[in-house]
Amino acid sequence: MPGLSIDLGGQTALVTGASRGIGLAIARVLALCGADVIGVGTTISQNAETLAVDFEDLRGSFRPVDCDLSDRDAIAAMLAEIDANGAVINILVNNAGIIRRDEAASHSTDDWDAVMAVNLDAVFLLSRALGSKMLERGHGKIINIASVLSFQGGVLVPGYAAAKGAVAQLTRALANEWAGHGVNVNAIAPGYVATDNTSALRQDVTRSESLIARIPASRWGKTEEIAWPVAFLASDLAEFVHGAVLPVDGGWLAR
Ligand code: NAP
């Protein structure tokens, strides 16, 4: 039986989009639980000194790695560097994401491609590369950060909603293949969380008030409130959880 606390000691986690927001909180919570974290961002190494303070006194360590996840060659180069360093990734958190707000009729192709590249393609490419190594070892955890817009169409974010819907389906598809081989693939579907990603929404007072009025918990979520369920899914406590897309949304989807 696993212990009563979440213990990720001896595990290495790769967390994408770890420079800020939900990804930074996930990286901190995983390190708090003992994991050594490789945090990926486009220019995350430039913030290394600031981030080091965030990880002081945690059980695990933090190493920032720059990679533009919209660039497939850059992903391949990062994976090669991880291999060359001999790092074994036990936990993959596909968190990096971007959003482009526009009406469908004027949503540009460039914005569509950018959203798909980071929010969906990179999730598949990293899961395939690191998941296949987990399969060889017969153990590993992949946690994708989906969205309540994996279940709903959203407003003025057609590319984002399409990509997040696909992330939920990819989660289930990978779980169907890999659950029998010791690899857990699950997703968290955050509701509305206070980060840079939602700053435009929060600055629009009318829209923000109407969103809060619709959230049973009557408030925006905090980044740590997404991070702890990720830590649970990354731990042996969640060994029998496969293909779940868990809403962490203050009750938004229950309404
Ligand atoms: P955020 O504050 O905007 O941070 C986004 C993170 O993704 C940053 O660390 C950023 O790195 C990274 N990133 C973006 N493009 C990248 C690229 N091309 N290559 C590498 N890294 C890239 O976002 P957030 O609100 O924390 O969202 C995190 C995840 O949760 C996303 O998948 C988002 O869709 C999802 N989500 C958020 C909410 C919410 O309410 N906030 C709700 C549902 C789902 P840089 O700093 O280097 O750019």
XYZ file of N, CA and C in Angstrom, residues 11-18 23 26-27 30 35-41 62-63 65 67 69 75 78-79 81-82 87-95 122 126-127 130 134 141-143 230:
141
model
N 11.671 10.750 -8.208
C 11.012 10.856 -9.520
C 11.472 12.133 -10.226
N 11.593 12.067 -11.525
C 11.873 13.283 -12.302
C 10.636 13.623 -13.116
N 10.221 14.882 -13.006
C 9.019 15.345 -13.710
C 9.396 16.404 -14.730
N 8.868 16.289 -15.923
C 9.009 17.353 -16.911
C 7.679 18.105 -16.979
N 7.722 19.390 -16.672
C 6.505 20.218 -16.648
C 6.654 21.300 -17.698
N 5.762 21.326 -18.673
C 5.845 22.373 -19.689
C 5.073 23.608 -19.216
N 5.550 24.766 -19.682
C 4.905 26.016 -19.274
C 5.088 26.283 -17.794
N 6.319 26.042 -17.313
C 6.578 26.138 -15.865
C 7.069 27.512 -15.441
N 1.477 26.246 -14.451
C 2.655 25.381 -14.604
C 3.683 25.612 -13.514
N 2.389 23.949 -10.443
C 2.557 22.489 -10.545
C 4.013 22.109 -10.259
N 4.932 22.848 -10.861
C 6.354 22.545 -10.649
C 6.701 22.649 -9.165
N 5.052 19.713 -7.145
C 5.737 18.432 -7.395
C 7.089 18.407 -6.673
N 9.819 15.626 -6.021
C 10.267 15.372 -7.404
C 11.354 16.357 -7.823
N 12.251 15.878 -8.674
C 13.185 16.770 -9.358
C 12.495 17.209 -10.636
N 12.337 18.521 -10.791
C 11.504 19.042 -11.879
C 12.355 19.688 -12.961
N 12.072 19.311 -14.194
C 12.617 20.030 -15.348
C 11.472 20.899 -15.847
N 11.659 22.211 -15.762
C 10.591 23.143 -16.131
C 10.861 23.762 -17.491
N 9.903 23.601 -18.402
C 10.092 24.067 -19.782
C 9.305 25.345 -20.034
N 9.950 26.287 -20.709
C 9.277 27.510 -21.161
C 10.047 28.059 -22.350
N 14.818 22.030 -9.151
C 14.195 22.620 -10.341
C 15.284 22.998 -11.346
N 15.097 22.556 -12.585
C 16.035 22.934 -13.642
C 15.237 23.513 -14.813
N 14.528 24.704 -18.574
C 15.004 24.346 -19.925
C 14.201 25.149 -20.943
N 12.574 25.873 -24.456
C 12.146 25.172 -25.674
C 10.873 25.845 -26.176
N 7.800 25.206 -27.813
C 7.043 23.984 -28.098
C 6.205 24.077 -29.374
N 11.543 20.776 -30.116
C 11.110 19.689 -29.224
C 12.062 18.502 -29.355
N 15.290 19.263 -27.618
C 15.167 19.195 -26.159
C 15.163 17.733 -25.697
N 14.414 16.889 -26.400
C 14.348 15.481 -26.015
C 15.723 14.824 -26.146
N 18.570 16.345 -25.801
C 19.408 16.864 -24.710
C 19.084 16.135 -23.399
N 17.789 15.876 -23.185
C 17.378 15.151 -21.969
C 18.001 13.748 -21.974
N 18.724 11.841 -18.180
C 17.542 12.028 -17.326
C 16.459 11.013 -17.700
N 15.859 10.426 -16.687
C 14.741 9.505 -16.895
C 13.483 10.231 -16.435
N 12.574 10.477 -17.357
C 11.356 11.225 -17.014
C 10.274 10.238 -16.572
N 9.908 10.329 -15.298
C 8.864 9.450 -14.756
C 7.483 10.080 -14.834
N 7.469 11.426 -14.848
C 6.197 12.170 -14.827
C 6.267 13.249 -15.905
N 5.272 13.265 -16.771
C 5.189 14.320 -17.796
C 3.913 15.114 -17.563
N 4.056 16.419 -17.384
C 2.868 17.273 -17.255
C 2.832 18.207 -18.460
N 1.889 17.953 -19.351
C 1.709 18.793 -20.542
C 0.796 19.951 -20.166
N 1.417 21.035 -19.727
C 0.639 22.178 -19.222
C 0.684 23.385 -20.152
N 2.225 19.561 -29.500
C 3.320 19.339 -28.542
C 2.924 18.298 -27.496
N 5.380 15.065 -27.160
C 6.059 14.759 -25.893
C 5.531 13.456 -25.296
N 4.224 13.256 -25.389
C 3.641 12.021 -24.839
C 4.168 10.806 -25.591
N 8.172 10.493 -24.635
C 8.466 10.124 -23.242
C 7.596 8.957 -22.785
N 8.400 5.315 -20.980
C 7.677 4.833 -19.784
C 7.161 3.410 -20.029
N 3.740 8.368 -15.491
C 2.513 9.164 -15.311
C 2.528 10.323 -16.305
N 1.445 10.461 -17.025
C 1.289 11.612 -17.920
C 0.015 12.336 -17.497
N 0.155 13.627 -17.260
C -1.010 14.436 -16.880
C -1.106 15.599 -17.854
N -2.937 17.542 -9.670
C -1.897 17.010 -10.570
C -0.935 16.128 -9.770
